[in-house]
Coordinates of C-alpha atoms in Angstrom, one line a residue:
X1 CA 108.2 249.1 -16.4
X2 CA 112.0 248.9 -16.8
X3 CA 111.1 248.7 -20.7
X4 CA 109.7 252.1 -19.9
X5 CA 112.4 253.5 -17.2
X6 CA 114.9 252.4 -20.3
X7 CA 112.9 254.6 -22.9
X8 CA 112.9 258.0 -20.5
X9 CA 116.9 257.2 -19.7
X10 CA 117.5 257.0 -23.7
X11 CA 115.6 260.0 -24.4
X12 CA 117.4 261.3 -21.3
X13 CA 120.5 260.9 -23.0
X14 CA 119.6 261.7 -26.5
X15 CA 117.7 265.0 -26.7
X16 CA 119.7 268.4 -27.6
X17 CA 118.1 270.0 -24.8
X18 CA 119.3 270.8 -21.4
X19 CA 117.7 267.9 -18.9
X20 CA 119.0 267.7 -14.8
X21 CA 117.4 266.4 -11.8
X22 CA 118.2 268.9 -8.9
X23 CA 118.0 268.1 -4.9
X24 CA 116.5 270.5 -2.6
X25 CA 120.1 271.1 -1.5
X26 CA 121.2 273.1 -5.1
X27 CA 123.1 270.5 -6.4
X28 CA 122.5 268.2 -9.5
X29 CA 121.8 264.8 -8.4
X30 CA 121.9 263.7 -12.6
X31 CA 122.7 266.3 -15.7
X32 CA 122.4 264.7 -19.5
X33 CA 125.3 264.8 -21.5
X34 CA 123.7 268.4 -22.9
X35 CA 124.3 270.1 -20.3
X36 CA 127.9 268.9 -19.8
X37 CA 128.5 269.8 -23.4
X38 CA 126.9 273.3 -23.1
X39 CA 128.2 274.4 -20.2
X40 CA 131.8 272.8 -21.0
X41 CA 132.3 271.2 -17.5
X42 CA 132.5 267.6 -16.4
X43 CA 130.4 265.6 -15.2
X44 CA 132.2 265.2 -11.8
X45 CA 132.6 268.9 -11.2
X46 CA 128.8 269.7 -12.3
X47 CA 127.6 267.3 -9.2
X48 CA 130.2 268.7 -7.1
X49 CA 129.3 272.0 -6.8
X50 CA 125.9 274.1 -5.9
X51 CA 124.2 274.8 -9.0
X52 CA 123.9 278.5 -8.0
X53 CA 127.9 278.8 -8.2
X54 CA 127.1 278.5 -12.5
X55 CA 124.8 280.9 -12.5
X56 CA 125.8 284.8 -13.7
X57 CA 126.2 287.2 -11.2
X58 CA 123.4 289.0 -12.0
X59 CA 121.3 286.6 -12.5
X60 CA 121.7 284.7 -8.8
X61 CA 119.0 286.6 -7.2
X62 CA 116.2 286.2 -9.6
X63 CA 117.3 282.8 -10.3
X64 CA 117.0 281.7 -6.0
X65 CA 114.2 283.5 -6.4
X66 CA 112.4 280.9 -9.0
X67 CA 114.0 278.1 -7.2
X68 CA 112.0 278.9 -4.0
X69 CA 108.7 279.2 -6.4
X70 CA 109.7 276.3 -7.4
X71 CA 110.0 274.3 -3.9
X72 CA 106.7 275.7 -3.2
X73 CA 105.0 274.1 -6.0
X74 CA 104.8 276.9 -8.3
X75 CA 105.7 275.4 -12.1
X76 CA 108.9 277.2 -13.8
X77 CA 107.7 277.9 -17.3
X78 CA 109.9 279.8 -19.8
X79 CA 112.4 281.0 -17.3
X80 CA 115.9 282.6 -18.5
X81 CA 119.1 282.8 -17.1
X82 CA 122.8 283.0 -17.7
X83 CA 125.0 280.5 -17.0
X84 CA 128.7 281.2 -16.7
X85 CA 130.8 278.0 -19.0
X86 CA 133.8 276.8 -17.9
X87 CA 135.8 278.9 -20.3
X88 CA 134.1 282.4 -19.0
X89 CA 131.6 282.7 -21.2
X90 CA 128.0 282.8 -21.1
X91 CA 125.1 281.2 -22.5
X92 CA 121.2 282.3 -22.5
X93 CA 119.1 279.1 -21.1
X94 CA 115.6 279.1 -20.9
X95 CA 114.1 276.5 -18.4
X96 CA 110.6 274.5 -17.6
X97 CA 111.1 273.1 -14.1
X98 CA 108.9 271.1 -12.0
X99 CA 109.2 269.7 -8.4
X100 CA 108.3 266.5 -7.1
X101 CA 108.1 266.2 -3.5
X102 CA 107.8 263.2 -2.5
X103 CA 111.1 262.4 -4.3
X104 CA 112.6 266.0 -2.6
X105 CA 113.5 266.4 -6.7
X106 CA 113.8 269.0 -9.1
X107 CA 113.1 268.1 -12.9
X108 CA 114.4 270.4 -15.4
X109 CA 114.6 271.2 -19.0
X110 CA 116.4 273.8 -20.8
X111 CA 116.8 275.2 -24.2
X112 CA 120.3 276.9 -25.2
X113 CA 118.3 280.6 -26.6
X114 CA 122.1 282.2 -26.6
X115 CA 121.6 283.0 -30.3
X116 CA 117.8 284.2 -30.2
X117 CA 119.3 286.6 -27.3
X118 CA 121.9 287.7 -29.1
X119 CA 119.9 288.5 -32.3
X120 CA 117.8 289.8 -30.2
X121 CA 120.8 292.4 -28.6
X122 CA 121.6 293.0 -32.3
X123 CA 118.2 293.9 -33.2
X124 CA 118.1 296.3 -30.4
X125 CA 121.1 298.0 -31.0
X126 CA 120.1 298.7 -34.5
X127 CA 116.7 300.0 -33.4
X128 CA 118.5 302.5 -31.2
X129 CA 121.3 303.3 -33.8
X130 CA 118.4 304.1 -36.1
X131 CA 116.2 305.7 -33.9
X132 CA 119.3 307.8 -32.6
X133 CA 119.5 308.7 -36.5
X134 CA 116.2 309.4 -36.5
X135 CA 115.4 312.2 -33.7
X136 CA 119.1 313.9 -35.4
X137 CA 117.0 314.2 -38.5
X138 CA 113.8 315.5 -36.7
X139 CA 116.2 317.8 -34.6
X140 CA 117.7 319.3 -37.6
X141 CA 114.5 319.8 -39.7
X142 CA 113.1 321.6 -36.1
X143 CA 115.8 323.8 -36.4
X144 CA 116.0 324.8 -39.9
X145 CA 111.7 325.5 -39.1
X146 CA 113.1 327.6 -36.6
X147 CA 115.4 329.4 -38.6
X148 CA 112.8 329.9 -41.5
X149 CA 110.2 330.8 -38.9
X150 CA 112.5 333.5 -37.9
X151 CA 113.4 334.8 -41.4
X152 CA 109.5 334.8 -42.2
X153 CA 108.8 336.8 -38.6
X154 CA 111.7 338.9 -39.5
X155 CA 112.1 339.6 -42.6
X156 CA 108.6 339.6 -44.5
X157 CA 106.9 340.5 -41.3
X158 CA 108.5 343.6 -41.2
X159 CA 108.6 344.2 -44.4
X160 CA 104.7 344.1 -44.4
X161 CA 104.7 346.1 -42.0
X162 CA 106.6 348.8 -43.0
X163 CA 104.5 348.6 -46.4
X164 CA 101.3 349.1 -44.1
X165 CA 102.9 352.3 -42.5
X166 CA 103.5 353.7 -45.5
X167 CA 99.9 353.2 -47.2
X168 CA 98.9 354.9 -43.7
X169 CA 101.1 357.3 -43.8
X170 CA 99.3 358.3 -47.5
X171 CA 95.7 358.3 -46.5
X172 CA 96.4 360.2 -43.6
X173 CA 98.9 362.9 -45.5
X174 CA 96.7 363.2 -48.7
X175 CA 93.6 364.4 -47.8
X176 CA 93.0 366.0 -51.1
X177 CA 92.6 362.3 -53.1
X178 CA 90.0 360.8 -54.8
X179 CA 86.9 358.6 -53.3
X180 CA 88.0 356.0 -55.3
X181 CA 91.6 356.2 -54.6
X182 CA 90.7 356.1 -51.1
X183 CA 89.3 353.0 -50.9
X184 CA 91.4 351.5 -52.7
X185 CA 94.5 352.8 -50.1
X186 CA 91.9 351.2 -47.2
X187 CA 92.0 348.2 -49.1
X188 CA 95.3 348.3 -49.2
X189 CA 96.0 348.9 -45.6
X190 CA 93.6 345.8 -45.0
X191 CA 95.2 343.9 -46.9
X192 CA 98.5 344.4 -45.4
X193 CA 97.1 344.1 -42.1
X194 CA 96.0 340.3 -43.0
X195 CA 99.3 339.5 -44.5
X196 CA 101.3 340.5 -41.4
X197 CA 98.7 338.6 -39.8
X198 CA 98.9 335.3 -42.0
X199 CA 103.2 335.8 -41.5
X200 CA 102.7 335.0 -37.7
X201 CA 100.1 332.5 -38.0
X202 CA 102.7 330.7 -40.5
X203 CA 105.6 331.5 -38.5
X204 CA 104.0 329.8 -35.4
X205 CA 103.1 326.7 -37.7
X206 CA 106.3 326.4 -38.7
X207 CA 108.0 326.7 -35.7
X208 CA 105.8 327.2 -32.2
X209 CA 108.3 328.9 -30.0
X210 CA 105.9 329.1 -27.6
X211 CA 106.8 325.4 -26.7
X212 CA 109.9 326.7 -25.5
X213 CA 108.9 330.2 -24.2
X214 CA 105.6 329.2 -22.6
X215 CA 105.3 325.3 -22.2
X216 CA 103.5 322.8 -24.1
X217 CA 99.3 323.5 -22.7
X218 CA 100.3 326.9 -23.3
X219 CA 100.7 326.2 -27.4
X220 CA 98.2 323.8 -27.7
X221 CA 95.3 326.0 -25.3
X222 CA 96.6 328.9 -27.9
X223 CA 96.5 326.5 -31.1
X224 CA 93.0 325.9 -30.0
X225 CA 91.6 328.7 -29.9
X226 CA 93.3 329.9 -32.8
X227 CA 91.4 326.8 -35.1
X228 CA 88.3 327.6 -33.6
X229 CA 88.3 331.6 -34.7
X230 CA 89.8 330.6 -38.1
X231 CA 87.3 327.6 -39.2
X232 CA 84.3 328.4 -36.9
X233 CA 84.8 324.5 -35.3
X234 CA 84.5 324.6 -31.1
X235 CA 87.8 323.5 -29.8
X236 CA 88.8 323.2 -26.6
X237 CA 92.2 322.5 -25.1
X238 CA 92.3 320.3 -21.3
X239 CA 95.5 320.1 -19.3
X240 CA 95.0 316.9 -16.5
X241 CA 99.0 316.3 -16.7
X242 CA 102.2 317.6 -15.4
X243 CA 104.0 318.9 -17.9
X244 CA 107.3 318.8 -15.9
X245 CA 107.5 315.1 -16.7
X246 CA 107.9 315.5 -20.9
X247 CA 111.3 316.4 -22.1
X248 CA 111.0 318.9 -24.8
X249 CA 111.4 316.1 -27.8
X250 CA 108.2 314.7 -26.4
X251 CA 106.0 318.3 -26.5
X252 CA 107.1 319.1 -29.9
X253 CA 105.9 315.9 -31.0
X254 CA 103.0 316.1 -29.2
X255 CA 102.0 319.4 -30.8
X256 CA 102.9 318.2 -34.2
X257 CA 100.3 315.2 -34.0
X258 CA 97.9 317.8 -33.4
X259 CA 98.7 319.8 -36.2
X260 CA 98.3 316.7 -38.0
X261 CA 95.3 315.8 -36.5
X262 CA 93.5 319.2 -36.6
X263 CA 94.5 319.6 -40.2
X264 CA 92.7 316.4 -40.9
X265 CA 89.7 317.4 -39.0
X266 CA 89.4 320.9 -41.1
X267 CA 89.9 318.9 -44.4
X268 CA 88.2 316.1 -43.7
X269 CA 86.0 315.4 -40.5
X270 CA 83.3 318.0 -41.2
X271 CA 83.0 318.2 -37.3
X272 CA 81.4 320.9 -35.5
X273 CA 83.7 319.9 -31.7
X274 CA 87.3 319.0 -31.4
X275 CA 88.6 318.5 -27.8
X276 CA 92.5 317.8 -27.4
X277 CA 93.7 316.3 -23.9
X278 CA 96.9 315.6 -22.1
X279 CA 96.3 313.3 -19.3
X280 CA 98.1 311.3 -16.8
X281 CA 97.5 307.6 -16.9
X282 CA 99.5 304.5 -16.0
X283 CA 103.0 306.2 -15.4
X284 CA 103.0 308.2 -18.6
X285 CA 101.0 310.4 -20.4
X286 CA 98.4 310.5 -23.0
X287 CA 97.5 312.5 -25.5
X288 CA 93.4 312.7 -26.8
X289 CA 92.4 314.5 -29.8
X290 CA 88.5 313.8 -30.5
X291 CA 86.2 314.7 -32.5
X292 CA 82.3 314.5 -34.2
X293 CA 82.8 314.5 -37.4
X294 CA 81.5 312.1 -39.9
X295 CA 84.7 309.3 -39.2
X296 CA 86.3 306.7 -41.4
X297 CA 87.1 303.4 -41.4
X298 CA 90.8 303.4 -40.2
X299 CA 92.2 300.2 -41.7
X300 CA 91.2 302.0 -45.7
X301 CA 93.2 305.2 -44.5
X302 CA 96.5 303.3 -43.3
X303 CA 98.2 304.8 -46.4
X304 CA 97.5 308.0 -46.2
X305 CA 100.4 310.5 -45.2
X306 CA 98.9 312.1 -42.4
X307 CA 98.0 309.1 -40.4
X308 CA 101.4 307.7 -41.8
X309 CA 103.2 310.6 -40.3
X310 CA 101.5 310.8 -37.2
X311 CA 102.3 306.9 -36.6
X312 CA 105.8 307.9 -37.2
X313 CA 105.9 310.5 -35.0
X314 CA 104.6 308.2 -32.3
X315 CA 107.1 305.2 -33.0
X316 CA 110.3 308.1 -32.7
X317 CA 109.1 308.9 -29.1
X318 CA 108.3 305.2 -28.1
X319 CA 104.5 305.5 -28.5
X320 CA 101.8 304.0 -29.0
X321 CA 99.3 305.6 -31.2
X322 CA 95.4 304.3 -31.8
X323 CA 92.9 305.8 -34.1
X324 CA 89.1 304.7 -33.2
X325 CA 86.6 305.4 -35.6
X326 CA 83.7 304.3 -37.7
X327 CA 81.2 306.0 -40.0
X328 CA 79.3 308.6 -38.9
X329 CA 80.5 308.4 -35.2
X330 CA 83.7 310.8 -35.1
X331 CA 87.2 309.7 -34.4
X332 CA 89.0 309.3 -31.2
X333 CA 92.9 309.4 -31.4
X334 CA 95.0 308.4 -28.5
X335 CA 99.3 308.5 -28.3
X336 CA 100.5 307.0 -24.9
X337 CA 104.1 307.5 -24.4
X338 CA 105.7 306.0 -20.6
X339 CA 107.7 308.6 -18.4

């Protein structure tokens, strides 16, 4: 037995990590030579004060918090906290605490995770400075859509237009013209009718205005319709969300994934439904776009641009996008972002 006790008081001594025996008063009734090391005090003034008086600021309340779990027989397993050293600064601990009552003693362990944390902090920071680099880029490509969106609307639109009021104007002011030349100034007018026509549905690809104008369900109830008249596949729009709670980022994302999506489903799906959904679920908001077309397995797709893109999209806005689908059982795409 003392053979033993001599063992667990050398490996007491020798680990790197962290190891104290706590009362139920908050102080340390023994610290290894760790923690004296780590935290930079000595060992006198470690015993002599309550253990909370090390701990961060912010971290007191969450840390009492454990210790009372702890009292109560709840195991402390992977538990973090700052500790404040002796020369201001802090370290990162992580500790595995266990309480034995009939010695009224606390027995912990704790791993110095200062560096993880701070890579972690770094690794953060650069996923923000990136992603801040990010939604620049995507807000200057929507505005130069915008501004060709405009030009197109604008410019050609008119243009067209003017050019269909003048091949009016001819069948109307020449009555005296040939059959043939008739028809072909009918034609003409037709034509010029469809290319106005094909200028705004452009326009609105490039740049839906409407987002802005009329609100997210309104575009996407409008883009519905719109792919069901112009490939003959039932599409329907639901709105179970408030749309108050997206930020406009958020919407213009939204409606690009289904642009995405619904251009897939025309190339691709050989559907004869689509049905696109914005829902409320679990503090956020989910978008659905469904279809029952012939499907794919998704994992041989991965490279492709427009599930690529999509993804991307997702990841820019923080969320999380899933594709379901198999052979010959349609596709089911989900994007969850958090409010």
């Amino acid at each position: 037995m003392e053979d033993f006790q001599l063992k667990v008081s050398t490996f007491f001594e020798m680990t790197p990590d962290l190891v104290c025996i706590a009362g139920r008063n908050g102080f340390f009734k023994k610290v290894n030579k760790s923690v004296q090391d780590t935290l930079g005090y000595t060992l006198d003034e470690l015993l002599s004060r309550p253990i909370d008086s090390f701990v961060y600021e912010e971290d007191k309340e969450i840390t009492r918090q454990s210790r009372v779990n702890v009292l109560n027989g709840t195991n402390l397993l992977n538990f973090e906290n700052r500790y404040v050293k002796k020369d201001g600064s802090l370290v990162w601990l992580e500790w595995t605490s266990i309480y034995f009552a009939d010695d009224e003693v606390v027995f912990g362990i704790a791993k110095d995770i200062t560096e993880k944390k701070n890579s972690q902090k770094e690794i953060a920071h650069k996923f923000e400075k990136f992603k801040g680099l990010a939604n620049h880029f995507k807000t200057s490509i929507e505005q130069d859509r915008k501004y060709l969106a405009s030009e197109l609307h604008e410019e050609l639109a008119q243009l067209a237009s003017v050019v269909k009021m003048d091949v009016d104007w001819i069948g109307l002011k020449e009555p005296n013209l040939s059959e043939a030349s008739k028809k072909r100034i009918q034609h003409a007018s037709l034509i010029s009718e469809l290319l106005i026509n094909t200028i705004r549905r452009i326009t609105f690809s490039i740049s839906p205005t409407l987002i802005e104008e009329s609100g997210l369900d309104a575009t996407l109830e409008f883009h519905s319709k719109e792919f069901s008249i112009l490939n003959g596949i039932d599409c329907v729009f639901e709105n179970n969300h408030n749309e108050a709670n997206l930020p406009l980022e958020i919407k213009i994302d939204f409606f690009r994934i289904c642009q995405e999506a619904l251009s897939n489903i025309m190339y691709h799906a050989s559907a004869n439904k689509v049905k696109i959904s914005l829902d409320e679920k679990n503090g956020g908001t989910l978008l659905t776009i469904e279809d029952d077309g012939k499907g794919f397995i998704p994992e041989t797709r991965e490279q492709y641009a427009g599930l690529s893109s999509m993804r991307e999209r997702a990841a820019s806005i923080n969320g999380v996008l899933t594709i379901d689908s198999q052979p010959g059982r349609g596709t089911c795409i989900t994007v969850f972002v958090k409010h």
